[in-house]
Coordinates of C-alpha atoms and ligand atoms in Angstrom, one line a residue:
X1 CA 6.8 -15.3 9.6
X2 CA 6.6 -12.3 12.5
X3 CA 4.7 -12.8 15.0
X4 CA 4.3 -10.3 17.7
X5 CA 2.9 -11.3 20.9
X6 CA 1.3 -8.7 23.5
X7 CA 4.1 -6.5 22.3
X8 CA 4.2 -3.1 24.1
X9 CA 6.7 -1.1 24.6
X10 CA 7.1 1.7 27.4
X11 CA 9.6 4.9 27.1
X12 CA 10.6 7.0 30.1
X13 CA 11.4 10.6 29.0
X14 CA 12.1 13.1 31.4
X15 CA 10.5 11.1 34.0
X16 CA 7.6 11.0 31.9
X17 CA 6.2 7.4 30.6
X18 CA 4.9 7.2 26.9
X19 CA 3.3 4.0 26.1
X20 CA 4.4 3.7 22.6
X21 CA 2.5 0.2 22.2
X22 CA 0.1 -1.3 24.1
X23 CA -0.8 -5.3 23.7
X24 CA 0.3 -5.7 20.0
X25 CA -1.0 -9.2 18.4
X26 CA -0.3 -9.4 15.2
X27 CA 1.6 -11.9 12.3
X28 CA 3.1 -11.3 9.5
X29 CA 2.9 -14.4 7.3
X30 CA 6.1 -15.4 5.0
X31 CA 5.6 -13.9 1.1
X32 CA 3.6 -11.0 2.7
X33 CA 4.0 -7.6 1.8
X34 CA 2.0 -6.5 4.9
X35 CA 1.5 -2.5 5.9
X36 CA 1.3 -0.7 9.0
X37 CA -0.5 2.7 8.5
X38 CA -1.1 5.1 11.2
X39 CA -0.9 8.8 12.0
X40 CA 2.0 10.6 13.0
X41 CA 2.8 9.0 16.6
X42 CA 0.9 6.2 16.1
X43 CA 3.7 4.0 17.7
X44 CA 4.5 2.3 13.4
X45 CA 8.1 3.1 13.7
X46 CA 8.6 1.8 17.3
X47 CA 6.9 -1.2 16.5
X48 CA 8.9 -2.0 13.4
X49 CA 11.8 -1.5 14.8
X50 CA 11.3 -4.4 17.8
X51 CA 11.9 -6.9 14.9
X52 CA 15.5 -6.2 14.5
X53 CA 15.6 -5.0 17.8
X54 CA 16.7 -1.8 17.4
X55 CA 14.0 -1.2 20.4
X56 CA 13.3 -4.0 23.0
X57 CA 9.7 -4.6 23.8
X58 CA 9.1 -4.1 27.6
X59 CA 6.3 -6.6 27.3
X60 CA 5.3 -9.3 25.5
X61 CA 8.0 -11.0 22.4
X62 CA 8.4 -11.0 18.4
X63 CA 9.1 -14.4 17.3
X64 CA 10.9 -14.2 14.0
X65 CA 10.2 -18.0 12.4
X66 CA 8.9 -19.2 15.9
X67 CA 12.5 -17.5 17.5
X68 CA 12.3 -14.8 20.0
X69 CA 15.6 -12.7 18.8
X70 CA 15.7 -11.2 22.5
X71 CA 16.8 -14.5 24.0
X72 CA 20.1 -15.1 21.8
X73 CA 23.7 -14.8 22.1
X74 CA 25.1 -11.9 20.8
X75 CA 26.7 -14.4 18.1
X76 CA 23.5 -16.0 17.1
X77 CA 21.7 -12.3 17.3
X78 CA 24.5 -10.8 14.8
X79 CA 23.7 -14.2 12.5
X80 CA 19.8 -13.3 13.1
X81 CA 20.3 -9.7 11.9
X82 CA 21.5 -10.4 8.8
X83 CA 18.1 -12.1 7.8
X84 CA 16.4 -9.0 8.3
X85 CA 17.5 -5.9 6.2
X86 CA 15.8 -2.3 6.9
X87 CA 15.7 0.6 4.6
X88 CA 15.0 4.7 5.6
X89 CA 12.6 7.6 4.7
X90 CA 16.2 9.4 4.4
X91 CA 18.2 6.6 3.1
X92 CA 21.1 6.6 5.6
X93 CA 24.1 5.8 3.5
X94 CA 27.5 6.7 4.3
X95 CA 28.6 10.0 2.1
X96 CA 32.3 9.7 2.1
X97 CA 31.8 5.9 0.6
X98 CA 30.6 5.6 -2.5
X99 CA 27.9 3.4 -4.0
X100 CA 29.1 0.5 -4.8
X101 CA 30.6 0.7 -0.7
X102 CA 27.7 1.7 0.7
X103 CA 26.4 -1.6 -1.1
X104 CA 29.6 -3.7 0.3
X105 CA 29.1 -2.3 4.0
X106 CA 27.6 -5.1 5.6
X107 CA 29.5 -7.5 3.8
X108 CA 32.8 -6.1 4.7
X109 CA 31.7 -5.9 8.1
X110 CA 31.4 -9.7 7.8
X111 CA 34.8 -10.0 6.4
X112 CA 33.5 -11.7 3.2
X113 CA 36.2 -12.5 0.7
X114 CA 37.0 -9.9 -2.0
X115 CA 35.6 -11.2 -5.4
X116 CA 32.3 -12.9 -3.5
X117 CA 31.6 -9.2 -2.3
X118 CA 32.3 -7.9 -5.9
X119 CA 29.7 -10.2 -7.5
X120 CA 27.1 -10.0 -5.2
X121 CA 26.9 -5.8 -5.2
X122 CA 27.1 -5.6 -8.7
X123 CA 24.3 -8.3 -9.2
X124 CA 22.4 -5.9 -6.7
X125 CA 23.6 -2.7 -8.4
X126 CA 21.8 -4.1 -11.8
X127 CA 18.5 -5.7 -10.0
X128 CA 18.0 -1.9 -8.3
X129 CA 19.4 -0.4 -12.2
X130 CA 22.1 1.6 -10.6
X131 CA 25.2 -0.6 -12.9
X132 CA 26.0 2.7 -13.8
X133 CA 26.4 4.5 -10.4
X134 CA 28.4 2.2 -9.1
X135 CA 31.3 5.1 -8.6
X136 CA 29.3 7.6 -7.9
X137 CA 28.5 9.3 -4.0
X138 CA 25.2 9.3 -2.3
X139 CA 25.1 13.6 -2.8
X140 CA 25.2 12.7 -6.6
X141 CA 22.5 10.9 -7.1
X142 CA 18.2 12.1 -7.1
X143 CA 16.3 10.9 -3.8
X144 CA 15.2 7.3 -5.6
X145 CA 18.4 6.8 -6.6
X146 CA 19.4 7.1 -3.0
X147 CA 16.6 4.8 -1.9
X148 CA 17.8 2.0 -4.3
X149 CA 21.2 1.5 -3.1
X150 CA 19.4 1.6 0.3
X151 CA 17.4 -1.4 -0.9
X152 CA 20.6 -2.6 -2.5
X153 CA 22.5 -2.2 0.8
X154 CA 19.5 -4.2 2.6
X155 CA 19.1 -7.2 0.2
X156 CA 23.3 -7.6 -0.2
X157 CA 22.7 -10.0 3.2
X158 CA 20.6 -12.2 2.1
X159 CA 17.5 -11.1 3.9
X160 CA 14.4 -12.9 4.3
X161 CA 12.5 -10.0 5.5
X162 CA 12.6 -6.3 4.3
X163 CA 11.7 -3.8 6.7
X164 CA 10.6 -0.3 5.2
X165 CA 10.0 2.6 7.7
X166 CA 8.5 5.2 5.3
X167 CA 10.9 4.2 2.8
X168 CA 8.9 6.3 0.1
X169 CA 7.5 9.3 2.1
X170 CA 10.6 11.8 0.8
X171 CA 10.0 11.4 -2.8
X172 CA 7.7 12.2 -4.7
X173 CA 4.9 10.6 -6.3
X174 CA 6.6 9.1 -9.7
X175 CA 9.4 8.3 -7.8
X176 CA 7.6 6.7 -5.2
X177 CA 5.9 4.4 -7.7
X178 CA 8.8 3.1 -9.2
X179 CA 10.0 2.2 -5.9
X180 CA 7.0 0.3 -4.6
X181 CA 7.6 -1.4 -8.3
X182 CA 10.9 -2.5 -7.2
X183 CA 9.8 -3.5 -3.4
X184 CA 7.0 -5.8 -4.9
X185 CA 9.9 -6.8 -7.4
X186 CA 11.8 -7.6 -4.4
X187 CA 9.0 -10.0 -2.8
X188 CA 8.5 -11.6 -5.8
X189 CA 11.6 -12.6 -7.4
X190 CA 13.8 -13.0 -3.9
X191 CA 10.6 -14.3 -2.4
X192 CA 11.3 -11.6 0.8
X193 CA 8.5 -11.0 3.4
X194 CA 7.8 -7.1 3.5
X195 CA 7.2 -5.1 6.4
X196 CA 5.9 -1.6 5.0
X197 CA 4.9 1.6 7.9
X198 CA 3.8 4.0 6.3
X199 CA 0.9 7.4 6.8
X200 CA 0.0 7.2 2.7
X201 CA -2.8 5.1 2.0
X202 CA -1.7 5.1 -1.5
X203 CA 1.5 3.0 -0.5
X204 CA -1.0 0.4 0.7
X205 CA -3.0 0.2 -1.9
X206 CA -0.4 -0.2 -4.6
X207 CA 2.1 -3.1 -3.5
X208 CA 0.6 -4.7 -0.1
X209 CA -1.8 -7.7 1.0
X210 CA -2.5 -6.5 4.0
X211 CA -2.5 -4.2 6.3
X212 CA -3.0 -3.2 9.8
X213 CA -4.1 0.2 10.9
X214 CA -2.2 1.7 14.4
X215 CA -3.9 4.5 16.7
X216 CA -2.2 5.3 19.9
X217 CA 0.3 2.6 20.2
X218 CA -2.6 -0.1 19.3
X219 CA -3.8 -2.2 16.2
X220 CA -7.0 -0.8 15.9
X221 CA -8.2 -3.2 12.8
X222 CA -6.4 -5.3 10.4
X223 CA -6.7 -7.6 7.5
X224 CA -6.7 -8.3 3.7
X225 CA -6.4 -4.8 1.6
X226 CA -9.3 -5.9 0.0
X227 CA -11.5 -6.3 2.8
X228 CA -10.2 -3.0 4.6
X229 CA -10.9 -1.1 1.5
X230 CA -14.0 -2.3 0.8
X231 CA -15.6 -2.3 4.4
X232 CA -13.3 -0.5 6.8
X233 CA -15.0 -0.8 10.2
X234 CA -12.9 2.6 12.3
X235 CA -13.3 5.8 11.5
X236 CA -9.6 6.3 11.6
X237 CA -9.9 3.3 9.0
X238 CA -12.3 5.1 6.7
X239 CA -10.4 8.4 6.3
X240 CA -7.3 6.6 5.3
X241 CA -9.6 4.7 2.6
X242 CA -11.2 8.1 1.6
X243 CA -7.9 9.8 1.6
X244 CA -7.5 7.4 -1.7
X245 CA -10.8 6.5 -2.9
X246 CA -13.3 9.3 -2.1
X247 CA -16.8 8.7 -2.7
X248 CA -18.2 12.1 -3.3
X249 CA -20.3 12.8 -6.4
X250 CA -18.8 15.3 -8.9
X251 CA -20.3 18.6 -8.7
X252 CA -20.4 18.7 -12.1
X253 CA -22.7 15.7 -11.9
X254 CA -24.8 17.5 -9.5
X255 CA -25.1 20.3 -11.6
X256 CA -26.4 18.1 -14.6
X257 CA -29.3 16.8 -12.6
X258 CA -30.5 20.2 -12.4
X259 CA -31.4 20.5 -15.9
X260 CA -34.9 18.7 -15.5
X261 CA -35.7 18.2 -18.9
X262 CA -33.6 15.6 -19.4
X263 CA -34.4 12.3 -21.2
X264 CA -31.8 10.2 -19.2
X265 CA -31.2 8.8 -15.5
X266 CA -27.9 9.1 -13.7
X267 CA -26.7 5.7 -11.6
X268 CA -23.6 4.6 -9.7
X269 CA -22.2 1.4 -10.3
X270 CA -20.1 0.0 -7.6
X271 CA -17.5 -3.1 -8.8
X272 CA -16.3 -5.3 -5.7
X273 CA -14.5 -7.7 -7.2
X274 CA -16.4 -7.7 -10.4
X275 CA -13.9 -9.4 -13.2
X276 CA -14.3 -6.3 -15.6
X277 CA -16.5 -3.1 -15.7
X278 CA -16.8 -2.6 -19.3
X279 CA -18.6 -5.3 -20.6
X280 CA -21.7 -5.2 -18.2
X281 CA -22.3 -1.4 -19.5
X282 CA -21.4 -2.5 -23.1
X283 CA -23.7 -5.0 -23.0
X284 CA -26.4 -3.3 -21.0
X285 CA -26.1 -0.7 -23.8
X286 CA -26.7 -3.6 -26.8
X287 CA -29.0 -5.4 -25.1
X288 CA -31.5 -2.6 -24.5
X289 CA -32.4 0.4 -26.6
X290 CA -30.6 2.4 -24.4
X291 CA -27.3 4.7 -24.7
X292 CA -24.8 4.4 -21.5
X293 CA -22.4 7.7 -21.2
X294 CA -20.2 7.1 -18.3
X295 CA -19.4 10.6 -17.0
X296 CA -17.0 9.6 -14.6
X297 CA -15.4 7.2 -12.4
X298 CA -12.4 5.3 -12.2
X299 CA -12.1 1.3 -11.8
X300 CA -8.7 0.5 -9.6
X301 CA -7.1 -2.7 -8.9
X302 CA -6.4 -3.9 -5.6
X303 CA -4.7 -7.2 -5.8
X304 CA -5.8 -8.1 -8.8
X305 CA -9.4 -7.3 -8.0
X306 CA -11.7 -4.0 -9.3
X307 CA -13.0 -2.0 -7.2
X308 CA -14.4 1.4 -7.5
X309 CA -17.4 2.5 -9.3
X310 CA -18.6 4.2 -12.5
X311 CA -21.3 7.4 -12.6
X312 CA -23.4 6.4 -16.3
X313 CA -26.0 8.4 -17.9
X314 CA -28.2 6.0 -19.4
X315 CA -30.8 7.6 -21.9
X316 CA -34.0 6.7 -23.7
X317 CA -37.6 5.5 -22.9
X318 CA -38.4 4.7 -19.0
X319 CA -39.6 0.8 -19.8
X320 CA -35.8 0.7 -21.5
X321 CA -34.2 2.4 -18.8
X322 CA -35.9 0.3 -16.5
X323 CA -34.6 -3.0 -18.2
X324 CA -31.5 -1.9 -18.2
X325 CA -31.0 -1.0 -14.6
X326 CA -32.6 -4.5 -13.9
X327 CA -29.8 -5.9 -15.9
X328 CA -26.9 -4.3 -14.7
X329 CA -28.1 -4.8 -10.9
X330 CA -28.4 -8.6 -11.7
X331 CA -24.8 -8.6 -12.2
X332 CA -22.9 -8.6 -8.9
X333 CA -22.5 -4.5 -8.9
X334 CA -24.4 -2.4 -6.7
X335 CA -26.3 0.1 -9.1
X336 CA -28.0 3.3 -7.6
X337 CA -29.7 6.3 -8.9
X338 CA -28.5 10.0 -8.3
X339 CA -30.9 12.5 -8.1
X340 CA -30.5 16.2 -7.0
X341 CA -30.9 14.6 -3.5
X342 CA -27.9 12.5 -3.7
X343 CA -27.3 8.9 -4.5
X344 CA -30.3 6.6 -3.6
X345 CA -31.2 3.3 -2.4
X346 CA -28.4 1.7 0.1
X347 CA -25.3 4.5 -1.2
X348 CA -23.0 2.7 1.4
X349 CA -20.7 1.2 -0.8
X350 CA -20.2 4.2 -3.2
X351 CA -16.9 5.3 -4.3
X352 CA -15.6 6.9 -6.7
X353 CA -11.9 7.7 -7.5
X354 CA -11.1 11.3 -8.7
X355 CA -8.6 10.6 -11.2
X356 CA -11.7 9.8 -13.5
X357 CA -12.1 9.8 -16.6
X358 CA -15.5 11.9 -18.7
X359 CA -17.5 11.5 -21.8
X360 CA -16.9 8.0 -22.9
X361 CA -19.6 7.2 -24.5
X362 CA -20.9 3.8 -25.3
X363 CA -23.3 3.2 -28.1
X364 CA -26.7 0.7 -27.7
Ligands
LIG1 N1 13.2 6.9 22.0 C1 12.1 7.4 22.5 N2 12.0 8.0 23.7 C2 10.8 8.5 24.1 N3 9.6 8.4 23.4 C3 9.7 7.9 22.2 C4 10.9 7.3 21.7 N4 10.6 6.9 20.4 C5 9.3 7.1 20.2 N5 8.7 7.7 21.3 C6 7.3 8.1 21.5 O1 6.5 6.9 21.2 C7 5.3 7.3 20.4 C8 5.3 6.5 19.1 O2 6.4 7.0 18.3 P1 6.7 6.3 16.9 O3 8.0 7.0 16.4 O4 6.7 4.9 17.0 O5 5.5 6.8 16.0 P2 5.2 6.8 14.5 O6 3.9 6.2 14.3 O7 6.4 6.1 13.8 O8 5.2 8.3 14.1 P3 5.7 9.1 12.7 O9 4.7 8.8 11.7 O10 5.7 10.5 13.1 O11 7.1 8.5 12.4 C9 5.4 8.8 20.3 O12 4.6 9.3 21.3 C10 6.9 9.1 20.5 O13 7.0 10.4 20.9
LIG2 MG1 7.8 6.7 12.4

C-alpha cells in the first residue's frame, strides 16, 4: 500500500518557487494497478517519483506499507529500494552492457552470487519473451523491446511495486498494447502493485482500476475507472474520457434522419454495466415484429464491465416500434431517440466509441 499524506512538494528555480504539488491525499491499495493522468506539468512525474525518493516531499510523507522511507538509514533505505522497481518513457538502459547486463545491474550492484544472478535474469528474459536477446545491445533492439528489459531490469529485485512514468508514451500504439499486456501480466502473476502516470486516457482504460486525475500539482478527482468513465465530475475529467470514448452522433447518422420518408426510428442505447449488448437487441428484434440494424457503436470493456452504447435503426409499424423501445428501456440501458435535432430525452449518458462497427443487421 502507498499512501501519500498532504504531500507537496516545492522547487526553487532561479529564485523562482514552483509548487509542483500541493496537499496530495491519496492511497494506493496493494494488487492495484492505479493511474495518474494529467496534462503536461501536471506535477504526475514529481509525484511518482517521492515514492522511491528520487524527490523528497517538502511537506507532508508517503508511507510505503505504513513506513515513511524518508526517516530510514541509508542501509534500511537501500533494502527499501529494492521493493520498488521504476521503468522509463526512454527506457534508460546502459548501451555499452548488453541485455542480459542491463537485466543483472541491480543484482550485481548487490553482489549476488554468480549462478543465482544467472537464473533469475534468464527467468526474467523469458517472462518479458526476450530469451533470445539475451546477447544483444539496447541500439539493437525496436522501442518495446527496449521497454521489456526495462521491465525486466525492474522486476530482477524482487519488487512489490512497479512504478511506470509514461512507460508506453514512446511507442506506438500496437506496441503500447502489448506492453500494458505484459504490465497487467506483471500484477497478476507476481502479484506487484502498479503505479502508472500517464497523459493517454487509453493507457487507463486498458490495464488499471483506478485512477486519479492531477491539474496543477493537485488531485483534482479520483476513483474506480469505472465510476470516472461513466460519470466524471471535472471538466479536465471529461475531455480525458472523451479523448477515448466520444459521444458524438455520426454524421452519417445525421444525414440518414434527413430522409423523412423513412419507415424506421433511430435510438441510442447506452450499456453501464449491462452483462452483454447483443441479446437485449436480438431479443427485442424476436420478440416484436420489428427489424433492429445497429448502424454503429462500439461496446468496450472496462474491468470486465460494458460500457458504451449502440445507435439501432429499428423498423416497422409505430405500436411495434413502440413495444420494442418499451422493452429495451426495461432492461437497465438508457434508450433515446435521435432526431434531426439530436439525441432526446436525458442524452447525458451517451457515448459512443468511434472505432464502430456498421450495417449489422439483426433479423425479428
Ligand atoms: N527539478 C525541478 N526543478 C524545478 N522545477 C521542476 C523540477 N521538476 C519539475 N518541476 C516543475 O514542477 C512542475 C511539475 O512537473 P512534473 O515533471 O511533475 O510534471 P508532469 O505532470 O510529469 O509533466 P509531463 O507530462 O510533461 O511529464 C512543472 O511546473 C515543472 O516545471
Ligand atoms: Mg512527467
Amino acid at each position: 500500500m502507498i499512501e501519500f499524506q498532504n504531500v507537496s512538494k516545492v522547487f526553487n528555480s532561479a529564485g523562482k518557487q514552483i509548487e509542483a504539488l500541493k496537499d496530495i491525499q491519496l492511497t494506493v491499495e496493494r494488487g492495484d494497478i492505479f493511474g495518474v493522468i494529467g496534462f503536461s506539468g501536471a506535477g504526475k512525474s514529481t509525484l511518482i517519483r517521492t515514492v522511491n525518493l528520487l524527490e523528497y516531499p517538502t511537506a507532508g510523507e508517503v508511507l510505503i506499507e505504513g513506513r515513511n522511507l524518508a526517516k530510514l538509514s541509508e542501509k534500511h533505505l537501500r533494502e527499501a529500494k529494492k521493493k520498488i522497481g521504476m521503468i522509463f518513457q526512454h527506457f534508460n538502459l546502459l548501451n555499452s552492457k548488453t541485455v542480459f547486463e542491463n537485466v543483472a545491474m541491480p543484482l550485481r550492484l548487490g553482489k549476488v552470487k554468480k549462478i543465482e544472478i544467472e537464473n533469475r535474469v534468464n527467468q526474467l528474459l523469458r517472462f518479458v519473451g526476450l530469451e533470445d536477446k539475451a546477447n544483444s545491445y539496447p541500439d539493437q533492439l525496436s522501442g518495446g523491446q527496449k521497454q521489456r528489459v526495462g521491465i525486466a531490469r525492474a522486476l530482477v529485485t524482487n519488487p512489490s511495486i512497479l512504478l511506470c512514468d509514461e512507460a508506453t508514451s514512446a511507442l506506438d500504439p500496437q506496441t503500447t498494447k502489448s506492453i500494458l499486456d505484459l504490465l497487467k501480466r506483471v500484477n497478476e502473476e507476481y502479484k506487484i502493485t502498479i503505479l502508472i502516470i500517464t497523459h493517454e486516457m487509453e493507457v487507463i482504460k486498458q490495464i488499471c482500476n483506478r485512477v486519479a486525475v492531477m491539474e496543477g500539482g493537485r488531485v483534482i478527482e479520483s476513483g474506480s475507472v469505472f465510476n470516472i468513465f461513466s460519470n466524471p465530475q471535472t471538466e479536465t475529467a471529461r475531455n480525458f474520457v472523451h479523448s477515448v470514448i466520444r459521444d458524438e452522433v455520426p454524421e452519417s447518422i445525421i444525414h440518414l434522419l434527413e430522409d423523412d420518408k423513412r419507415q424506421s426510428r433511430i435510438y441510442k442505447i447506452d450499456f453501464l454495466g449491462v452483462s452483454s449488448s447483443q441479446p437485449i437487441v436480438s431479443s427485442a428484434a424476436k420478440e416484436f415484429d420489428v427489424e433492429i440494424n445497429i448502424l454503429f457503436g462500439n461496446i468496450t470493456e472496462l474491468q470486465g464491465i460494458p460500457f458504451g452504447n449502440l445507435i439501432v435503426e429499428i423498423s416497422g409499424s409505430e405500436i411495434e416500434i413502440a413495444r420494442a423501445y418499451k422493452y429495451i428501456e426495461a432492461q437497465n440501458v438508457t434508450i433515446n431517440e435521435i432526431t434531426d435535432k439530436g439525441v432526446t430525452g436525458n442524452g447525458s449518458k451517451q457515448r459512443t466509441d468511434y472505432e464502430g462497427f456498421v450495417g449489422n443487421v439483426v433479423h425479428g
